[in-house]
PDB file of C-alpha atoms in Angstrom:
ATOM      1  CA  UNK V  30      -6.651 -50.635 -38.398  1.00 52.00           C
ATOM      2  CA  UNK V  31      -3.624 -50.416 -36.120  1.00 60.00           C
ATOM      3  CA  UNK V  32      -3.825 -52.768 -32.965  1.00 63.00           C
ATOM      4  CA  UNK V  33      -2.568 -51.370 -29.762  1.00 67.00           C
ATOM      5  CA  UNK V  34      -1.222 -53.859 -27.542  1.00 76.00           C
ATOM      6  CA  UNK V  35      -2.547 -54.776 -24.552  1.00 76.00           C
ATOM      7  CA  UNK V  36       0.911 -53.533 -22.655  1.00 80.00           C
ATOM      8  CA  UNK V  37       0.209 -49.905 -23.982  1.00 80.00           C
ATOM      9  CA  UNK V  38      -3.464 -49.926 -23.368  1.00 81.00           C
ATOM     10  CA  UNK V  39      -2.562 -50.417 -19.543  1.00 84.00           C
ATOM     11  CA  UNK V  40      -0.171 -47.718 -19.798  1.00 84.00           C
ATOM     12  CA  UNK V  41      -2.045 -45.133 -21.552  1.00 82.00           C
ATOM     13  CA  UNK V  42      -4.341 -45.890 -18.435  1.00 84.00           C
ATOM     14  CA  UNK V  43      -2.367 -45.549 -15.920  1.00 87.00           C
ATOM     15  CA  UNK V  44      -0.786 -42.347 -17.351  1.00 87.00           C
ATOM     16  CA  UNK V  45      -5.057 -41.140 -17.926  1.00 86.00           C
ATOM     17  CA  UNK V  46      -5.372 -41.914 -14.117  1.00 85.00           C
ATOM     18  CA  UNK V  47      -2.442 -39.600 -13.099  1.00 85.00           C
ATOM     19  CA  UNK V  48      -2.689 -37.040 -14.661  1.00 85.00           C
ATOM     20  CA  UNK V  49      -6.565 -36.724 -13.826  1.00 82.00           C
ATOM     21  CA  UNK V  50      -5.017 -37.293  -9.973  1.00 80.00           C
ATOM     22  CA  UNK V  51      -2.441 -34.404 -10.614  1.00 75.00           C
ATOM     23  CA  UNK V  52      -5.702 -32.582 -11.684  1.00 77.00           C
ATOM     24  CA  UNK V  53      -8.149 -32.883  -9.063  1.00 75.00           C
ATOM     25  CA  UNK V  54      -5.291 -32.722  -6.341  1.00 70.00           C
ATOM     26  CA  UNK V  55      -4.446 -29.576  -7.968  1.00 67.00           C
ATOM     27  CA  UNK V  56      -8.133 -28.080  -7.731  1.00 66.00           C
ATOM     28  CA  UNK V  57      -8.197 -29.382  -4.016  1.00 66.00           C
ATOM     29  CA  UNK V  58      -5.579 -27.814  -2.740  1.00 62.00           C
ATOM     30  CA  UNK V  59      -6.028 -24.440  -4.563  1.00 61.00           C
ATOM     31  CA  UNK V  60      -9.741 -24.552  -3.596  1.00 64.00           C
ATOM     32  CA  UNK V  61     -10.870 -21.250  -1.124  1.00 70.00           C
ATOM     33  CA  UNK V  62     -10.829 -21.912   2.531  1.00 83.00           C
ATOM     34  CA  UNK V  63     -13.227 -19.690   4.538  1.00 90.00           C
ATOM     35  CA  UNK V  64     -12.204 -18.694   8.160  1.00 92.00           C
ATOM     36  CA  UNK V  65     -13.569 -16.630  11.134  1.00 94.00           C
ATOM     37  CA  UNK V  66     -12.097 -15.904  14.308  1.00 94.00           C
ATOM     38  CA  UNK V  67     -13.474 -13.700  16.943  1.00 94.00           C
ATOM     39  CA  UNK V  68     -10.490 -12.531  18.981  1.00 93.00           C
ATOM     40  CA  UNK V  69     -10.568 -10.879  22.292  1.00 94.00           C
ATOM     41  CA  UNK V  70      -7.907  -7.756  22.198  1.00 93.00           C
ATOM     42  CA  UNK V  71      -6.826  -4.941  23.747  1.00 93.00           C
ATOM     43  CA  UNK V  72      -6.262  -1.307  22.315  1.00 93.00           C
ATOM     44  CA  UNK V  73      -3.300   0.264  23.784  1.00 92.00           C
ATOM     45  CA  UNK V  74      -0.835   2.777  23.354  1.00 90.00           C
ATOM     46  CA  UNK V  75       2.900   2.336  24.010  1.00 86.00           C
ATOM     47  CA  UNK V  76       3.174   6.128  25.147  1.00 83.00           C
ATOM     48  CA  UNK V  77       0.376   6.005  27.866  1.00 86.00           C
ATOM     49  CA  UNK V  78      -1.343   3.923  30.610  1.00 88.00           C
ATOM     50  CA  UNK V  79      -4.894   3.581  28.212  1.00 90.00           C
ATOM     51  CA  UNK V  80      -6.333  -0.150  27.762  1.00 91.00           C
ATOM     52  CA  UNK V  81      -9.350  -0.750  26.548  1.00 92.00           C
ATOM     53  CA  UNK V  82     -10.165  -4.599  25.626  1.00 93.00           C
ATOM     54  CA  UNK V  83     -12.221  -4.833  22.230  1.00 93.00           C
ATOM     55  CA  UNK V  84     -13.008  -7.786  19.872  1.00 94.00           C
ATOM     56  CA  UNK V  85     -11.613  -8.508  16.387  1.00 94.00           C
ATOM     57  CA  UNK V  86     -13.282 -10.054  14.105  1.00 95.00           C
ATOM     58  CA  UNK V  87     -12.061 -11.674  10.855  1.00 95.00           C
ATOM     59  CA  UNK V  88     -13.989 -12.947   8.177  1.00 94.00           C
ATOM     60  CA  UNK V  89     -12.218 -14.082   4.827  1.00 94.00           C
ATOM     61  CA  UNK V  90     -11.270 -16.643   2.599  1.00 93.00           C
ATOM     62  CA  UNK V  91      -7.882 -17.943   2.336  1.00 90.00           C
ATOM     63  CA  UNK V  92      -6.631 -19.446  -1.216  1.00 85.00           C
ATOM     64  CA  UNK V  93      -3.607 -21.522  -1.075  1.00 77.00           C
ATOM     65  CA  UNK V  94      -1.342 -22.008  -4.540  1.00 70.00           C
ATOM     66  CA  UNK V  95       1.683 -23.883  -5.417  1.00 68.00           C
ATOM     67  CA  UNK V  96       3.666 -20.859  -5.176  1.00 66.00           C
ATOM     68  CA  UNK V  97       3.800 -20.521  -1.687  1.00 65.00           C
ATOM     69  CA  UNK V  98       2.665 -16.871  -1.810  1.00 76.00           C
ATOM     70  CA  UNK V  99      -1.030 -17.888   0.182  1.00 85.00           C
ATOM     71  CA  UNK V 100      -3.320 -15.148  -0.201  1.00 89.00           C
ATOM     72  CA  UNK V 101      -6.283 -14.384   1.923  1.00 93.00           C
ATOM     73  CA  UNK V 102      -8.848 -11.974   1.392  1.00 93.00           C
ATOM     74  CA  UNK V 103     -12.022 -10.682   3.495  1.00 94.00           C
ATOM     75  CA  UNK V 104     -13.102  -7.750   6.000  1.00 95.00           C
ATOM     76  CA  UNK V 105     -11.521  -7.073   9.813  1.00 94.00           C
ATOM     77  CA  UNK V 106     -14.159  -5.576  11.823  1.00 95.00           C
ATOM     78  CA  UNK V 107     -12.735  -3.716  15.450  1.00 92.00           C
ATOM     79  CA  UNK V 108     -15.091  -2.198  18.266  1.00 86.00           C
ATOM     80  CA  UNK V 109     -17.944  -3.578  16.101  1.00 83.00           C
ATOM     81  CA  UNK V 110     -18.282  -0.784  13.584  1.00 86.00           C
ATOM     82  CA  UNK V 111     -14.803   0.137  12.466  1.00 90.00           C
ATOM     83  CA  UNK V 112     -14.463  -2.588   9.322  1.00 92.00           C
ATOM     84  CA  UNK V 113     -11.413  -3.050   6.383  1.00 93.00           C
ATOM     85  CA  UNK V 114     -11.203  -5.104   3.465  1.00 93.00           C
ATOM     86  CA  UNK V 115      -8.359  -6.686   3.065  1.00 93.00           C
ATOM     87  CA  UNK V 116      -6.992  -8.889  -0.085  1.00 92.00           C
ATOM     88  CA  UNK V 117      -2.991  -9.414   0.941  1.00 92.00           C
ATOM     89  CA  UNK V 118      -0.854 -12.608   0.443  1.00 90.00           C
ATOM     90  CA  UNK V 119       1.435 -13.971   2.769  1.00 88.00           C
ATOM     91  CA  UNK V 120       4.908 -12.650   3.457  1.00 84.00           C
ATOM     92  CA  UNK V 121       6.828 -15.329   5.282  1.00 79.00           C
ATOM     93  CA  UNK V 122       5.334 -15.515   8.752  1.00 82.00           C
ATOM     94  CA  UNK V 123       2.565 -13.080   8.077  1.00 88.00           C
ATOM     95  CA  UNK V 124      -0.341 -11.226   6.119  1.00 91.00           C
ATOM     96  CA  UNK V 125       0.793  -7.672   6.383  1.00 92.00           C
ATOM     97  CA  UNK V 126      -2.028  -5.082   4.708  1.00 93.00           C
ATOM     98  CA  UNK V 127      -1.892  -0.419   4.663  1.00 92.00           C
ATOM     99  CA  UNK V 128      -4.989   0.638   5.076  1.00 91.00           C
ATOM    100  CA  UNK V 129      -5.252   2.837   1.838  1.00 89.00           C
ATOM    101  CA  UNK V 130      -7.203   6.046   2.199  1.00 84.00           C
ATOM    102  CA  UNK V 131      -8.066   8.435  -0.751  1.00 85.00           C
ATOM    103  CA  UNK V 132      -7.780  12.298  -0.382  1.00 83.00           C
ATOM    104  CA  UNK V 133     -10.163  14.294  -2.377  1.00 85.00           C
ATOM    105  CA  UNK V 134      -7.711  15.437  -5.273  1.00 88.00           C
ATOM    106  CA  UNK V 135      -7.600  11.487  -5.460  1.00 83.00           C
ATOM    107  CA  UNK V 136      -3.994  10.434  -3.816  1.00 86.00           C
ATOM    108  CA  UNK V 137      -3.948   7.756  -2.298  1.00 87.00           C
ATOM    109  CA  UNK V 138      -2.634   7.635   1.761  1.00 86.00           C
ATOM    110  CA  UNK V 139      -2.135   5.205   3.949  1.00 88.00           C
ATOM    111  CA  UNK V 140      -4.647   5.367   7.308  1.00 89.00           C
ATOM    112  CA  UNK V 141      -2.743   2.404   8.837  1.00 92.00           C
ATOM    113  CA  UNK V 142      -1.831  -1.271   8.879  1.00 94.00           C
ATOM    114  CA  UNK V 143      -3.105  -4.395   9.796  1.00 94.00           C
ATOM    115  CA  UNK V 144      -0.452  -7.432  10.161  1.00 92.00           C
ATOM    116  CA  UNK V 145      -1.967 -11.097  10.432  1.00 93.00           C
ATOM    117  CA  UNK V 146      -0.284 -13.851  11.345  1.00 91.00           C
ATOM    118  CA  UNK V 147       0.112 -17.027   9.003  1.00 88.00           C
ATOM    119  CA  UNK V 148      -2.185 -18.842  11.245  1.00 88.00           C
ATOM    120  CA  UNK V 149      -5.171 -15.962  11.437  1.00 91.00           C
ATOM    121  CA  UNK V 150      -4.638 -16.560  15.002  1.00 91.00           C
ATOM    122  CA  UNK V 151      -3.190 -13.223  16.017  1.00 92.00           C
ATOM    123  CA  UNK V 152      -3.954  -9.644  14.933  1.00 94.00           C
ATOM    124  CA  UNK V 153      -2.049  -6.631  15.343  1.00 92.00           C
ATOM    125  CA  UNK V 154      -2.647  -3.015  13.840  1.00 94.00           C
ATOM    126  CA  UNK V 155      -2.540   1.008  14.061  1.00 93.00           C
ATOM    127  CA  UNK V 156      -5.075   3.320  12.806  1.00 92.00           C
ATOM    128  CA  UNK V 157      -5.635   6.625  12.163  1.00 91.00           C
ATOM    129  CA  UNK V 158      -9.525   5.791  13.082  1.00 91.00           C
ATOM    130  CA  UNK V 159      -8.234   4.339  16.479  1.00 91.00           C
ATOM    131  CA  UNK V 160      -6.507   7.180  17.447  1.00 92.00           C
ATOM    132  CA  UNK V 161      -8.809   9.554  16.855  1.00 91.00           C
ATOM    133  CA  UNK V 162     -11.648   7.938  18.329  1.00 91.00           C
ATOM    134  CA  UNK V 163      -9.777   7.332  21.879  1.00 91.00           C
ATOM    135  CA  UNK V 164      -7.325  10.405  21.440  1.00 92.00           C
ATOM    136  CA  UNK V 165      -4.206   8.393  21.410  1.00 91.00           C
ATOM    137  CA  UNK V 166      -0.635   9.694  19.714  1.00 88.00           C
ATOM    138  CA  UNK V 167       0.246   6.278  18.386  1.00 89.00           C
ATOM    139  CA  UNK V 168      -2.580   3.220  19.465  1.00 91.00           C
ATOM    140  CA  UNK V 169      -2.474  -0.097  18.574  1.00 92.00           C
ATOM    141  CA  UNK V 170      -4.761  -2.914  18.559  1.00 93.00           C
ATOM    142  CA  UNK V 171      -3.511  -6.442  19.206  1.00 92.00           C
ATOM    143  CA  UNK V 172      -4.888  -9.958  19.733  1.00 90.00           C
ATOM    144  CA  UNK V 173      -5.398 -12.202  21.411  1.00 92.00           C
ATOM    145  CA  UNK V 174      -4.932 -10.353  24.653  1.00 89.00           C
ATOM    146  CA  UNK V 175      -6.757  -9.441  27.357  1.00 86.00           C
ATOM    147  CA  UNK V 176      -4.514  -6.702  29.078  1.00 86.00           C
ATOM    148  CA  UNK V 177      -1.253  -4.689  27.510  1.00 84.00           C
ATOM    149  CA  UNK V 178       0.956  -7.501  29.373  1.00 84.00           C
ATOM    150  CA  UNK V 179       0.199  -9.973  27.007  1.00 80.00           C
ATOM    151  CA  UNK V 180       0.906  -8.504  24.016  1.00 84.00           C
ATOM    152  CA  UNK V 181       5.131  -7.723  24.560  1.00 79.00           C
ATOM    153  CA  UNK V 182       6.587 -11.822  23.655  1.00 74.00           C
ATOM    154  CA  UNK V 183       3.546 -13.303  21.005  1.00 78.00           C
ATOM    155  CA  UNK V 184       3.929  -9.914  19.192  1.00 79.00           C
ATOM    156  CA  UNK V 185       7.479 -10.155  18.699  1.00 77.00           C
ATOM    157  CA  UNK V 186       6.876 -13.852  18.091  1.00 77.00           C
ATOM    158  CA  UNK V 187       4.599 -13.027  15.453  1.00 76.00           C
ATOM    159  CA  UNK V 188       6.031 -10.412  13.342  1.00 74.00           C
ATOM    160  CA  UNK V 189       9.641 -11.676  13.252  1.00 74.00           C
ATOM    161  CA  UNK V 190       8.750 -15.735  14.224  1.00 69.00           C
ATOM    162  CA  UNK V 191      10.899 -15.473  17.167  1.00 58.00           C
TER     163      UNK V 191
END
């Protein structure tokens, strides 16, 4: 029978202990995050004087990984009975998602997009659904706002983090 020292016996331990650490900090920090966030916006189009405030909601979970490449996945719900699903990960400052719509020979087409910012704070998207339901060219939905003058600096600030 070989004897281990008592020197290596308190190493093998401590070596035990860290990499059960790395372990469990590893299934911490990669563990699912749920979030909601009910965000007063505004509908608007660029070309024309309509507003019309509206509320986002987003409901998700948001999965973090050593990567950097965060995803989040879940359902945005506008003018309480337009809803997406969404899974998307992060692209440096934001979550940006096309709305994919299938034609009936099966191609797939894209009814709009939805761009999220890193902190699910702030919502901004165009869709096809949108414009048809208020007869709008080119609409847009962003949040949080409560009138078309708020959305001009935090959008910019949000899709190019400036």
């Amino acid at each position: 029978m070989i004897m281990i020292s008592h020197k290596k016996k308190r190493i093998y331990l401590w070596i035990s202990a860290a990499v059960i650490s790395c372990i469990v900090a590893t299934l911490y920090y990669h563990r699912d995050l749920p979030f909601h966030h009910n965000i007063e916006a505004v509908i608007y189009s660029p070309d024309t004087t309509f507003e019309k405030k509206t509320r986002v909601i987003l409901d998700g979970e948001k999965y973090k990984r050593l990567s950097g490449k965060h995803r989040i996945t879940g359902e945005i719900k506008v003018d309480q009975d337009l809803t997406y699903h969404f899974t998307v990960d992060l692209d440096e400052n934001q979550y940006e998602y096309a709305i994919p719509y299938y034609s009936e020979d099966g191609s797939r087409l894209t009814l709009g997009f939805i761009h999220i910012s890193k902190d699910l704070d702030q919502v901004w998207m165009k869709s096809s659904e949108v414009n048809i339901r208020y007869q709008l060219h080119d609409g847009y939905i962003y949040g949080p706002a409560s009138s078309t003058e708020d959305v001009g600096d935090s959008l910019t600030k949000m899709l190019y983090g400036k």
